[in-house]
mmCIF file of C-alpha atoms in Angstrom:
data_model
loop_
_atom_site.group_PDB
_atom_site.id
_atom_site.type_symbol
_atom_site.label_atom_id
_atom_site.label_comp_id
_atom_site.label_asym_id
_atom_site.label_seq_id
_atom_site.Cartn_x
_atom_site.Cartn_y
_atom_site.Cartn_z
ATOM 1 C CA UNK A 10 118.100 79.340 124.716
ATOM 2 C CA UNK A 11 117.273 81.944 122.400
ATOM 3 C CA UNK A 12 118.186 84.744 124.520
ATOM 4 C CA UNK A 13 121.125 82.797 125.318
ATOM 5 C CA UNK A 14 122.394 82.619 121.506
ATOM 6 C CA UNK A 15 121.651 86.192 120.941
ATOM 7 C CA UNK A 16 123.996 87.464 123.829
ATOM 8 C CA UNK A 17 126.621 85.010 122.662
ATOM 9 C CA UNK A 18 126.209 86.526 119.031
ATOM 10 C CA UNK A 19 126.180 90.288 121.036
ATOM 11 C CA UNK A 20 129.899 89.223 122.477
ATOM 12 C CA UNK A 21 131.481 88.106 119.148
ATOM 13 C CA UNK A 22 130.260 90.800 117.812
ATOM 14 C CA UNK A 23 131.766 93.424 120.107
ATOM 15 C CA UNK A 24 135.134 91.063 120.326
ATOM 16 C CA UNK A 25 135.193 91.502 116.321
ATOM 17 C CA UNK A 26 134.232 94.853 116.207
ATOM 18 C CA UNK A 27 137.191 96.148 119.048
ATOM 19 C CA UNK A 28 139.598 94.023 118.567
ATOM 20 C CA UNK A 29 140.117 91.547 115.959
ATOM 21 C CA UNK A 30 138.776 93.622 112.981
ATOM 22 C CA UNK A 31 140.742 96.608 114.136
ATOM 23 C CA UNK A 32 143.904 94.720 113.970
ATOM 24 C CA UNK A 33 143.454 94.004 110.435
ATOM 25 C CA UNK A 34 142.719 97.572 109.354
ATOM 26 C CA UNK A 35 146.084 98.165 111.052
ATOM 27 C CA UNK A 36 147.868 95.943 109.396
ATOM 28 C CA UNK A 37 146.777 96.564 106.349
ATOM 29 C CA UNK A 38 147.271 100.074 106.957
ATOM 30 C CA UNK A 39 150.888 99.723 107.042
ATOM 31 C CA UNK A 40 150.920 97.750 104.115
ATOM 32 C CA UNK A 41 149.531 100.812 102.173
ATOM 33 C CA UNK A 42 150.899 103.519 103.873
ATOM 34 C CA UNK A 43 151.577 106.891 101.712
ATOM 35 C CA UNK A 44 149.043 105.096 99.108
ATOM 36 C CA UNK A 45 146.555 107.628 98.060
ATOM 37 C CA UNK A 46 142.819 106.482 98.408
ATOM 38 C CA UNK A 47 141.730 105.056 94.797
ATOM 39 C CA UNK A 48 138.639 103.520 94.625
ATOM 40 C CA UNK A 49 134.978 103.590 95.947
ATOM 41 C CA UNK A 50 133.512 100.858 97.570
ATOM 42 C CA UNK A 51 129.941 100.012 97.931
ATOM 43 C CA UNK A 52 128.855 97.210 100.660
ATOM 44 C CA UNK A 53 126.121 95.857 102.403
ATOM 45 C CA UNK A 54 125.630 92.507 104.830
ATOM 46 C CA UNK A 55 122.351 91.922 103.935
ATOM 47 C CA UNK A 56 122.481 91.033 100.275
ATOM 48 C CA UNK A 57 123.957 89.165 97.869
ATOM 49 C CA UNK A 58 123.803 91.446 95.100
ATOM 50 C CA UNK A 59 123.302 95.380 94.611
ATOM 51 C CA UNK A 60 120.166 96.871 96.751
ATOM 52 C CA UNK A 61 117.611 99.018 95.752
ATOM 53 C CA UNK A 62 118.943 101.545 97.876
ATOM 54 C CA UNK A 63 122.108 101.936 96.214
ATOM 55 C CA UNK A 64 120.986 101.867 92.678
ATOM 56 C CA UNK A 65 120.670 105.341 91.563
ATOM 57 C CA UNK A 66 123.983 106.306 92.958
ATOM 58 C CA UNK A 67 126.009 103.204 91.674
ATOM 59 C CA UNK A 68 124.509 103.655 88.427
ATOM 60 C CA UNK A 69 125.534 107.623 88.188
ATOM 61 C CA UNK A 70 129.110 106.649 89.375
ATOM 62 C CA UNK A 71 129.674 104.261 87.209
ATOM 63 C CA UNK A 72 128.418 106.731 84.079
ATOM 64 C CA UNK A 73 130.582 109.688 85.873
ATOM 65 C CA UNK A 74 133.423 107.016 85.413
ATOM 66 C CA UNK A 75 134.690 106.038 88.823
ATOM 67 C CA UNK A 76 136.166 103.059 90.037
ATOM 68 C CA UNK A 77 134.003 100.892 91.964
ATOM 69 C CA UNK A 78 134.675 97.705 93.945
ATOM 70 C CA UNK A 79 131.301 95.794 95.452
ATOM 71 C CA UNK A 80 131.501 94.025 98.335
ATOM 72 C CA UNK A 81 127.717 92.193 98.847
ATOM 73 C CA UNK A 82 126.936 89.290 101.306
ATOM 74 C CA UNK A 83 124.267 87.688 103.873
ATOM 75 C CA UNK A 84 126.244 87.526 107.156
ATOM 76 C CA UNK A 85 122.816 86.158 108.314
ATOM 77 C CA UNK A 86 123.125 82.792 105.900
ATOM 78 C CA UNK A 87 127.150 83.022 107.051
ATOM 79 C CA UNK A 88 128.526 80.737 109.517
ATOM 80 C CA UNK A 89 130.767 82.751 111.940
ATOM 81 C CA UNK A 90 134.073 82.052 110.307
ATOM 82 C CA UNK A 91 132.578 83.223 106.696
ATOM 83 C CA UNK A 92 131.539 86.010 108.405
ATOM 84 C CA UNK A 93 134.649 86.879 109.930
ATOM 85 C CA UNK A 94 136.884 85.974 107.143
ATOM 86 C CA UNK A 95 134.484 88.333 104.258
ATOM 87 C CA UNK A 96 134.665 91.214 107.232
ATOM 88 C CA UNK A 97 138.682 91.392 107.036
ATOM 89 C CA UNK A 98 138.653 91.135 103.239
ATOM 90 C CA UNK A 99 136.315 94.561 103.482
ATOM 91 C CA UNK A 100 139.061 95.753 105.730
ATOM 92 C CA UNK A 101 141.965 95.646 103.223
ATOM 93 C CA UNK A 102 139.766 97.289 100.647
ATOM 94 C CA UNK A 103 138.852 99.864 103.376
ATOM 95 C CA UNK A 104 142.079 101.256 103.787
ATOM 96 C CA UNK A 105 142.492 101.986 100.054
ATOM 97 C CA UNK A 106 139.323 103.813 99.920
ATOM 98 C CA UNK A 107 138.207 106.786 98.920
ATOM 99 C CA UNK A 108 134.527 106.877 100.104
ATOM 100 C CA UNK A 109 132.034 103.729 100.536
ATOM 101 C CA UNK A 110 128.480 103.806 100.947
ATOM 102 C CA UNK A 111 126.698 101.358 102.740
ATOM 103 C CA UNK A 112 122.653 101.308 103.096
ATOM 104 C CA UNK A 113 121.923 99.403 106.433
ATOM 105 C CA UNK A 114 123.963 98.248 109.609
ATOM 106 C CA UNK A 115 127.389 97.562 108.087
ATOM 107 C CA UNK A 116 129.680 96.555 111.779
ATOM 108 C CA UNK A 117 133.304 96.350 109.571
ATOM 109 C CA UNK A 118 132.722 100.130 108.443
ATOM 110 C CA UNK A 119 132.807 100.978 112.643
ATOM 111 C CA UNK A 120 135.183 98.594 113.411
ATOM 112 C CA UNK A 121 138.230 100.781 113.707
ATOM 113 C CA UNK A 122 139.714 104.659 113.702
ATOM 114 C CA UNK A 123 139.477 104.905 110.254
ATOM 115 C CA UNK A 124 141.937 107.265 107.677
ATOM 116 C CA UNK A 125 140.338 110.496 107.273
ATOM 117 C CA UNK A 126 140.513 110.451 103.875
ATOM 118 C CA UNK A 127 137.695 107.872 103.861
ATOM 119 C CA UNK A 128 134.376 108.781 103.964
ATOM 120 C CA UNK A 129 131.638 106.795 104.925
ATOM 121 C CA UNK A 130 128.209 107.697 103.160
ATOM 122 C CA UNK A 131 125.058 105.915 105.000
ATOM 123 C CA UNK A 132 121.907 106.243 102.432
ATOM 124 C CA UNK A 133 120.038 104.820 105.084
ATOM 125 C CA UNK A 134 117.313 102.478 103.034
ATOM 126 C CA UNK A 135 113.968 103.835 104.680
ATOM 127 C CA UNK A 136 112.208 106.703 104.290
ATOM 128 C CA UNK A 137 110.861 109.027 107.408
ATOM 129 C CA UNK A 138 111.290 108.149 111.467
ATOM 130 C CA UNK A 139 108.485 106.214 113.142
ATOM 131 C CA UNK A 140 109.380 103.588 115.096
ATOM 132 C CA UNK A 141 112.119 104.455 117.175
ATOM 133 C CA UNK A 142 115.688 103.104 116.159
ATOM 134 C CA UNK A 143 119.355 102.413 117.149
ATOM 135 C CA UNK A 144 120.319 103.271 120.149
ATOM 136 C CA UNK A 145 116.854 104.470 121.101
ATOM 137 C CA UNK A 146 115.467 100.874 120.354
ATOM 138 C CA UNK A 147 116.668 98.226 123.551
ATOM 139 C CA UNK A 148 115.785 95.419 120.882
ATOM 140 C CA UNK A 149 118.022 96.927 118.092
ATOM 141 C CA UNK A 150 121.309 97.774 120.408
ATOM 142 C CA UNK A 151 121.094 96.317 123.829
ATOM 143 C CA UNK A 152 121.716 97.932 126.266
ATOM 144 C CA UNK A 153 125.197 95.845 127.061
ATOM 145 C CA UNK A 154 126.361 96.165 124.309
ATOM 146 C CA UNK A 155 129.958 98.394 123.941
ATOM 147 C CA UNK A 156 131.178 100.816 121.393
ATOM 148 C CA UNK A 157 129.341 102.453 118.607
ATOM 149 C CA UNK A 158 127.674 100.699 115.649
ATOM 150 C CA UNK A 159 127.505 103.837 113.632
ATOM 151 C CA UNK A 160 130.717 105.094 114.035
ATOM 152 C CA UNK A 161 132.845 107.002 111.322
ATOM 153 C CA UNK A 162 129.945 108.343 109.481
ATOM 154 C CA UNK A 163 130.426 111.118 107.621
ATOM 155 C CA UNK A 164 127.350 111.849 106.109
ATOM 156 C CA UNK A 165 123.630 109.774 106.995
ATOM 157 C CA UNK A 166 121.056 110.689 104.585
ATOM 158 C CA UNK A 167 117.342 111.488 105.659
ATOM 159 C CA UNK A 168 113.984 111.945 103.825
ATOM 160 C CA UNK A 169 112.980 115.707 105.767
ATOM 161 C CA UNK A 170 114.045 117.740 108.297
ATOM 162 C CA UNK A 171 112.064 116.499 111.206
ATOM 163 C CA UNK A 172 114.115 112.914 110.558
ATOM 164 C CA UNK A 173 117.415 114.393 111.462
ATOM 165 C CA UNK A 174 117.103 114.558 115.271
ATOM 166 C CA UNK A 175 115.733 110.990 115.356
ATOM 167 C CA UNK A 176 118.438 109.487 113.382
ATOM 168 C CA UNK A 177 121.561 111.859 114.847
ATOM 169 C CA UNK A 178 119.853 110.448 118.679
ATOM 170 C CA UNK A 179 119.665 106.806 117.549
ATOM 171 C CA UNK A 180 122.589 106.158 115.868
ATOM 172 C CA UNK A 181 124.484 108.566 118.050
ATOM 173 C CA UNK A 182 125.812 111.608 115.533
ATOM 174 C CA UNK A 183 127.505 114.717 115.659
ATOM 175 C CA UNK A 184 125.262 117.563 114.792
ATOM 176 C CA UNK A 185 125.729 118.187 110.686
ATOM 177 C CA UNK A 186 126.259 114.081 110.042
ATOM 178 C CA UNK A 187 122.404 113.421 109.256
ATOM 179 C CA UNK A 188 121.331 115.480 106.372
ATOM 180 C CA UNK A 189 117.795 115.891 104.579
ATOM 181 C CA UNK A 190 118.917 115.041 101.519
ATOM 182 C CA UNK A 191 116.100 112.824 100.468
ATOM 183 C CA UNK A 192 116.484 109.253 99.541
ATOM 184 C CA UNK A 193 118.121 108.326 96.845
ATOM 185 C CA UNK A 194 116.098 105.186 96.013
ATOM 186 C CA UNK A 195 112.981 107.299 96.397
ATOM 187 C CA UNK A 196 113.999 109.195 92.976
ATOM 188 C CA UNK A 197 112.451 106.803 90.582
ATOM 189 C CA UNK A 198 108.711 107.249 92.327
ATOM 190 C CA UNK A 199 108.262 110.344 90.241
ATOM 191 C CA UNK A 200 109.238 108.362 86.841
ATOM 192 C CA UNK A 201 105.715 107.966 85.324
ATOM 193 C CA UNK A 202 107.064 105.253 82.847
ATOM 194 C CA UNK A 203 108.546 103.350 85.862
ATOM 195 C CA UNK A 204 105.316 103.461 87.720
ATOM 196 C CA UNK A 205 103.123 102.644 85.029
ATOM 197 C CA UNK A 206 106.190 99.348 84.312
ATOM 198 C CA UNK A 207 105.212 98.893 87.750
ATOM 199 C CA UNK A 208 101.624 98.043 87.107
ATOM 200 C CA UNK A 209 102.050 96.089 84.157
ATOM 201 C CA UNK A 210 104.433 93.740 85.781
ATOM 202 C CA UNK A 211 101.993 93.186 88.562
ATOM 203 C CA UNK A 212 98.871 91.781 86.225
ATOM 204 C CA UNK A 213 101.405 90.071 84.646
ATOM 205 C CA UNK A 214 102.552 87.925 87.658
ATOM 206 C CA UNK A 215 98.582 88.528 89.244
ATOM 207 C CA UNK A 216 96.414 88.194 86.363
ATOM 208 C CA UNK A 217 93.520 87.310 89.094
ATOM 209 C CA UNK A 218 93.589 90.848 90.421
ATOM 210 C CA UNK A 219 92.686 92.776 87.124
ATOM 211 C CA UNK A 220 89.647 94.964 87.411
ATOM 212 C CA UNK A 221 90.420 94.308 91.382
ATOM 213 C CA UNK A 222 90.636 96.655 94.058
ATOM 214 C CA UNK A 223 94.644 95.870 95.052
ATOM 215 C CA UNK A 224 95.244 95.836 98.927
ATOM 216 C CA UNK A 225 98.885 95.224 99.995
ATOM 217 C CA UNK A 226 99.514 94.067 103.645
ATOM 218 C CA UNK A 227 103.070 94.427 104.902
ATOM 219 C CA UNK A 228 103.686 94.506 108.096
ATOM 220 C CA UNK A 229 107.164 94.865 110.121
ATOM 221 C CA UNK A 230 108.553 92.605 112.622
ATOM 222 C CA UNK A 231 108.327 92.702 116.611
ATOM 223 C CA UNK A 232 111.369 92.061 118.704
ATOM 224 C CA UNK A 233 114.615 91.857 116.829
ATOM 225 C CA UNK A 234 115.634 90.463 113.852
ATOM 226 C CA UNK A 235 117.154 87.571 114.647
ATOM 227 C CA UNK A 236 114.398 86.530 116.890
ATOM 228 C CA UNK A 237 111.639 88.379 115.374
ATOM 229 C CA UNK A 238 107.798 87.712 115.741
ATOM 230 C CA UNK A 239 104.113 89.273 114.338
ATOM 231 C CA UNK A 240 100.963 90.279 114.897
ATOM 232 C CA UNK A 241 97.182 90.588 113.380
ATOM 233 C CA UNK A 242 97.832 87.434 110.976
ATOM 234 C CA UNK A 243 94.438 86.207 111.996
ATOM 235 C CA UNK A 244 92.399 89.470 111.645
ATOM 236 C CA UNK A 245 93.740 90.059 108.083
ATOM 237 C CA UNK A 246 92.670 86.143 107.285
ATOM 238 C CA UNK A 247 89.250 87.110 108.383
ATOM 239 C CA UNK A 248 89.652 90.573 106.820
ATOM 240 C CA UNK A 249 89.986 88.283 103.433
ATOM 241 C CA UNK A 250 87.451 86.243 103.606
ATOM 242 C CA UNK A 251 84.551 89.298 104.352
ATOM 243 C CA UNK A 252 86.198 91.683 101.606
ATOM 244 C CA UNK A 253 84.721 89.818 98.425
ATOM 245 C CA UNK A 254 85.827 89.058 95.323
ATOM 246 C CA UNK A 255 86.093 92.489 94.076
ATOM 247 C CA UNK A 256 89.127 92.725 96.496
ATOM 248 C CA UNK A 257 92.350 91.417 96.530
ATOM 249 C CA UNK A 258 95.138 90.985 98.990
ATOM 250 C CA UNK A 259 98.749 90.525 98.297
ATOM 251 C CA UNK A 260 100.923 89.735 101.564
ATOM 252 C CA UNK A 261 104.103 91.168 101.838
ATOM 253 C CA UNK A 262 106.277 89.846 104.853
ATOM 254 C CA UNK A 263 109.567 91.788 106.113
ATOM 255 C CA UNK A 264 112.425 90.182 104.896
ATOM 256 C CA UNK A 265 113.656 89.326 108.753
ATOM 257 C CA UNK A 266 110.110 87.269 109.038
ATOM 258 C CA UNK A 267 109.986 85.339 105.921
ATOM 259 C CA UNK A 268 111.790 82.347 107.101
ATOM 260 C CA UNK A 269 109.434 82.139 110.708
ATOM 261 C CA UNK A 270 106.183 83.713 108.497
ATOM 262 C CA UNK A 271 106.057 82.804 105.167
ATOM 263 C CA UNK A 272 102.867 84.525 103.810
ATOM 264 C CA UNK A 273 104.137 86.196 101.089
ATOM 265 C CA UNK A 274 102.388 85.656 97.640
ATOM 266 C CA UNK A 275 104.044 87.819 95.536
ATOM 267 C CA UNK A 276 107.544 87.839 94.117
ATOM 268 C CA UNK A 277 107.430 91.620 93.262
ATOM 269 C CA UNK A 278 109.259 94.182 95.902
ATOM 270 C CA UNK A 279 107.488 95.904 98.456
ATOM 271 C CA UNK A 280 107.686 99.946 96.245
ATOM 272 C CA UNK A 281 106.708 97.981 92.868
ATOM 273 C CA UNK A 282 103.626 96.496 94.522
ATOM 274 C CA UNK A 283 102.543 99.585 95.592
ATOM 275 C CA UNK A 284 103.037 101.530 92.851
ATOM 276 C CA UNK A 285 99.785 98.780 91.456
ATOM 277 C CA UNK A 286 98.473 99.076 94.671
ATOM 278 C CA UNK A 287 94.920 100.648 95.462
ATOM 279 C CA UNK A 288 95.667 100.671 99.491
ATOM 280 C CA UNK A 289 98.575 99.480 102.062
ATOM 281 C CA UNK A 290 97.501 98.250 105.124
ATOM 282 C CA UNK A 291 100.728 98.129 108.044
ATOM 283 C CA UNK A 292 101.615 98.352 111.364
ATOM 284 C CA UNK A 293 104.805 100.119 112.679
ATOM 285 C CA UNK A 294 106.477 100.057 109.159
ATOM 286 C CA UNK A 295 108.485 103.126 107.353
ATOM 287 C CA UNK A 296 106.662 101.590 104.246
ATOM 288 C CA UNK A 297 104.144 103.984 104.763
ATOM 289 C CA UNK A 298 106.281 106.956 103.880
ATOM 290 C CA UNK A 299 107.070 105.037 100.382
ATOM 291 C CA UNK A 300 103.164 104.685 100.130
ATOM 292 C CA UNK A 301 102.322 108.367 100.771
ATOM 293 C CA UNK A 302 105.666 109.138 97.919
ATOM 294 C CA UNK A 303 103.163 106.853 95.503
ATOM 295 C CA UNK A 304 100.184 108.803 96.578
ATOM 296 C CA UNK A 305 98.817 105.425 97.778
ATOM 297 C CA UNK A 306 96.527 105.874 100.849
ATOM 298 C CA UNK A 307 97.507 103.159 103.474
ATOM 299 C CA UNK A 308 95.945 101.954 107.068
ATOM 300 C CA UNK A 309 97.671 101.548 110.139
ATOM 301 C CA UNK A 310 96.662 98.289 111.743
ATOM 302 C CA UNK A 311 97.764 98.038 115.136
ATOM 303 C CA UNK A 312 96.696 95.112 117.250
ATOM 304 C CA UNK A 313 99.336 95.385 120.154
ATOM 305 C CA UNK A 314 99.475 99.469 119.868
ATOM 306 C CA UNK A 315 99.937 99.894 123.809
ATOM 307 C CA UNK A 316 102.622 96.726 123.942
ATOM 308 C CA UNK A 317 104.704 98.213 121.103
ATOM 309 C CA UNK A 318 104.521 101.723 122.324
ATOM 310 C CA UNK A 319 106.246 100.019 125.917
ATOM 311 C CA UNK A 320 108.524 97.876 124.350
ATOM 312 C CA UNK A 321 109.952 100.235 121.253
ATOM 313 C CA UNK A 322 108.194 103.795 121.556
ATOM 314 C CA UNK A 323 107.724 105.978 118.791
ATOM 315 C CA UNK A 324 109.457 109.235 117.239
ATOM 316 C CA UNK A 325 105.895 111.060 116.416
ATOM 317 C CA UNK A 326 102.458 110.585 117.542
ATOM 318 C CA UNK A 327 101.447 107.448 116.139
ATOM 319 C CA UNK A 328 97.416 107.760 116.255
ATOM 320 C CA UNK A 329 98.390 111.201 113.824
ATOM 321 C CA UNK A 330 100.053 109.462 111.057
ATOM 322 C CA UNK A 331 97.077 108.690 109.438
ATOM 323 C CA UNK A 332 93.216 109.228 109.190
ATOM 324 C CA UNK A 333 92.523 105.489 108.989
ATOM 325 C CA UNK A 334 93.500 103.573 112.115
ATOM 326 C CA UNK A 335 92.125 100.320 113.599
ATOM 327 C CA UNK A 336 93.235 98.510 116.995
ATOM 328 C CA UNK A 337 91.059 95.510 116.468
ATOM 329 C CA UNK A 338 90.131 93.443 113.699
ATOM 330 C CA UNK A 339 86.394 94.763 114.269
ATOM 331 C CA UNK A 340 87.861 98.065 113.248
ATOM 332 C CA UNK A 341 89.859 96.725 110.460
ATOM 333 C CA UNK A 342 87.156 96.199 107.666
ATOM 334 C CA UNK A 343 85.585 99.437 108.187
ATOM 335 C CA UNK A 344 88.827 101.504 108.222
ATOM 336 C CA UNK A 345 89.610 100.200 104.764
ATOM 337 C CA UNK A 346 86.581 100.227 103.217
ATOM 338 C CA UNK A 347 86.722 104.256 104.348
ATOM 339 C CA UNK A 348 90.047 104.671 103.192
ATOM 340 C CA UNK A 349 89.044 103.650 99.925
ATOM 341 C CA UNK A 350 86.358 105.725 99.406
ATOM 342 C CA UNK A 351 87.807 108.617 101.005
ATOM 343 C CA UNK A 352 87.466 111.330 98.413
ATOM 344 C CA UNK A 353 90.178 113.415 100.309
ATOM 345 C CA UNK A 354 93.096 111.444 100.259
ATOM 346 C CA UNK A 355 94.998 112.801 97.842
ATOM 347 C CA UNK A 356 95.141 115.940 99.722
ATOM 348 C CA UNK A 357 95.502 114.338 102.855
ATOM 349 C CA UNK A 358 98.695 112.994 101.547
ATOM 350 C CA UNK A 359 99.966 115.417 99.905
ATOM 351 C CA UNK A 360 100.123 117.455 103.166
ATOM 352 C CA UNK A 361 101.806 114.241 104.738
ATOM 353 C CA UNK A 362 104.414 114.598 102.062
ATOM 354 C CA UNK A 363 105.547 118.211 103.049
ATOM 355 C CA UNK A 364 105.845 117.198 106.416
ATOM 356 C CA UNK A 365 107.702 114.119 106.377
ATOM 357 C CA UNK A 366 109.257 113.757 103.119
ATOM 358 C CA UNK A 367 109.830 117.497 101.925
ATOM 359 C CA UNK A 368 113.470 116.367 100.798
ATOM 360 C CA UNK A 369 112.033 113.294 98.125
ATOM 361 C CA UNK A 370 111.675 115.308 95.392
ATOM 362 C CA UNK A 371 113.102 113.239 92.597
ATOM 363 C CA UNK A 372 116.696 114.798 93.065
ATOM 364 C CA UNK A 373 117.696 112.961 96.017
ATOM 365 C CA UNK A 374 120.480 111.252 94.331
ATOM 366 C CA UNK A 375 122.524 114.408 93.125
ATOM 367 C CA UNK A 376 121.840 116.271 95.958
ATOM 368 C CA UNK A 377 123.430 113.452 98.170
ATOM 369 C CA UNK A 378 126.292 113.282 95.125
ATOM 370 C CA UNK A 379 127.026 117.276 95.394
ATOM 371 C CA UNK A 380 127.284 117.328 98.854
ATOM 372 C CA UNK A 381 130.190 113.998 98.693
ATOM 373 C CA UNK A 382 132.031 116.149 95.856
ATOM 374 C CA UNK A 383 131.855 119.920 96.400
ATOM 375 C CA UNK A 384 134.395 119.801 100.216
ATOM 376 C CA UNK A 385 130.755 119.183 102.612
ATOM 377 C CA UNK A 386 132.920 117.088 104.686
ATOM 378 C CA UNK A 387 136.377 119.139 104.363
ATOM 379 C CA UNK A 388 134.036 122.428 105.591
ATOM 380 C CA UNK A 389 133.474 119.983 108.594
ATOM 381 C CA UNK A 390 137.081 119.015 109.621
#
C-alpha cells in the first residue's frame, strides 16, 4: 500500500510539475510581460519559517537593502490541494523575479522554461558528498519518474572541489552550474562567540551533562523520505547503558524520521549540539562534514554497511572517511572509547578539512554573493 501511495504521489507530482504548474507561469507571464524583474525571492517546502541554510545570505540582503519576498511551507503537513494552490502562488511571484534561492528540493522552481532574467541560486543545505544523491539515488528519483527536478539552476553551491562532479551527476548539471563556493550556513562555525553561545545553551537545556563527556548520535534515514526507516537503535541502547555515568548521549533523529522514530532528547539543532559536543557517532550522514568544520571527532556506525552500499552506493570510499569505524555493536564501544582518547585527532581532521571542505572557510556567504552580482551567470549565456 505504501509503495502504492508513493507512485500515486510520483504521478501528481510529474502531472504538476509538466503541466499544470507550467500553465500558470504562462499565464502569469503574460500578465507581466515587459515588467522588469524586481524582487528576490527566497523559498523552501520544507519549513515554515527561514532555514539555517539561508540565514547568512537573507540577513546580508536585507542589510545591502534589497527587496525580499519569503515564500516558506511544509508541503509534507499539506494536503494536495494546499500544496498545489501555495505552488501557483510561488509561480506568480516567479515571474517577477529577479533571482530566488532555495536550499533543498524546491519542484515549482523546475516546473517550467523559466525567463532568463531569473536566476535560480541552490545553497544546497549539506556540506560534502557521501551518500550518493539525486538522480544517482533510485530511492531519491525513481527511476520512472519524467523530467528534471533540478532544472533551471543557475548556480548550486558546494563545500570543495571534489563535491562538484557528484552534485553536477546527481542532479543532472551543465558543467560550470555546481561551484565550490563553500556553504554559506557553514560561515558562523568559525565565530568563537557563537560556538562558545553554543555550549552555554546546551548546559542550560542539559544541566545533567556538565563535567560529562557529550556524545551526539544522529543518524540519517534508509529508504526515502516519505517512507523512511533506521538502523543500530538497539546497539546504541546497549552502547548507553555500558558507557557510565561519566558519559552522556544526546539522540538526534533526521527530521524525515522523527514522526516514525522519536528518540530525540534534545530541542537544540543538530550544528549547535555539536559545537558542545565531545564526539558524533553516525551512519551515512553529511553531518559528519559539519563535525570535522567543529573539529569534533565523530564515528561511523554502520550496521547494514554492505545493504546500504547495494541499495544507495557511495561517492567516496566509505571505510576511508574516518579512523573510527564499527559494523557491529561489539565494535561500537571500543571505537568510541578510541576516538576519544585519540591524541591525533585534531590533525586527523584537519587534513579531512582540506580535502573535503577546502571551500568553508568562513567566507562562503560573499563568495556565493560576488559570484550572483559581478555577470558569473551573464559570462555563461
Amino acid at each position: 500500500m505504501k509503495q502504492f501511495l508513493f507512485i500515486l504521489k510520483q504521478i501528481f507530482k510529474m502531472l504538476t510539475q509538466h503541466v499544470l504548474l507550467p500553465l500558470v507561469y504562462r499565464f502569469w507571464r503574460v500578465v507581466y510581460v515587459g515588467r522588469t524583474p524586481d524582487f528576490i525571492i527566497f523559498a523552501d517546502a520544507h519549513h515554515t519559517s527561514l532555514p539555517v541554510s539561508m540565514e547568512h545570505i537573507h540577513r546580508e540582503l536585507e542589510r545591502r537593502g534589497f527587496a525580499l519576498i519569503d515564500v516558506f511551507c511544509d508541503y509534507e503537513a499539506m494536503s494536495a490541494k494546499e500544496t498545489f494552490t501555495s505552488a501557483a502562488k510561488f509561480m506568480r511571484l516567479y515571474v517577477r523575479a529577479s533571482h530566488v534561492f532555495i536550499c533543498d528540493n524546491f519542484l515549482p522552481v523546475s516546473s517550467c522554461r523559466k525567463r532568463r532574467e531569473t536566476k535560480v541560486v541552490q545553497l544546497w543545505h549539506a556540506c560534502g558528498a557521501l551518500k550518493k544523491t539525486g538522480y544517482d539515488a533510485p530511492d531519491d528519483v525513481p527511476p520512472h519518474y519524467i523530467g528534471n527536478v533540478y532544472k533551471n539552476y543557475d548556480l548550486v553551491t558546494v563545500s570543495a572541489p571534489y563535491s562538484v562532479p557528484a552534485f553536477t551527476g546527481g542532479m543532472r548539471q551543465k558543467e560550470g552550474v555546481v561551484r565550490a563556493t563553500g556553504v554559506s550556513r557553514t560561515d558562523v562555525y568559525f565565530d568563537r562567540e557563537w560556538r562558545e553561545n553554543c555550549r552555554k545553551r546546551f548546559i542550560e537545556d542539559h544541566p545533567e551533562a556538565a563535567a560529562k563527556k557529550v556524545i551526539v548520535w544522529a543518524p540519517t534515514f534508509r529508504g526515502n523520505a516519505a517512507n523512511p526507516s533506521g538502523a543500530g537503535f538497539e546497539e546504541i541502547r546497549a552502547l548507553e547503558e555500558s558507557l557510565g555515568d561519566e558519559y552522556i548521549i544526546i539522540k538526534k533523529m533526521h527530521p524525515h524520521m522523527e514522526k516514525a522514530f522519536p528518540l530525540s532528547n534534545s530541542r537544540i539543532p543538530t550544528e549547535e549540539l555539536l559545537a558542545a559536543a565531545d564526539l558524533l557517532i553516525t551512519d551515512y550522514s553529511s553531518v559528519i562534514f559539519d563535525s570535522a568544520l567543529l573539529d569534533t571527532p565523530f564515528v561511523l556506525f554502520a550496521p547494514d554497511l554492505d545493504e546500504y552500499r547495494e541499495q544507495r552506493g557511495f561517492y567516496v570510499e566509505y571505510e576511508n572517511m574516518s579512523p573510527w569505524l564499527a559494523e557491529s555493536g561489539g565494535e561500537l564501544k571500543e571505537q568510541v572509547l578510541k576516538a576519544l582518547a585519540d591524541p591525533y585527532s585534531s590533525v586527523w581532521l584537519a587534513g579531512f578539512r582540506d580535502r573535503y571542505l577546502c571551500a568553508c572557510d568562513g567566507n562562503a556567504t560573499n563568495r556565493i554573493l560576488s559570484l550572483v552580482e559581478l555577470g558569473y551567470y551573464r559570462t555563461r549565456e
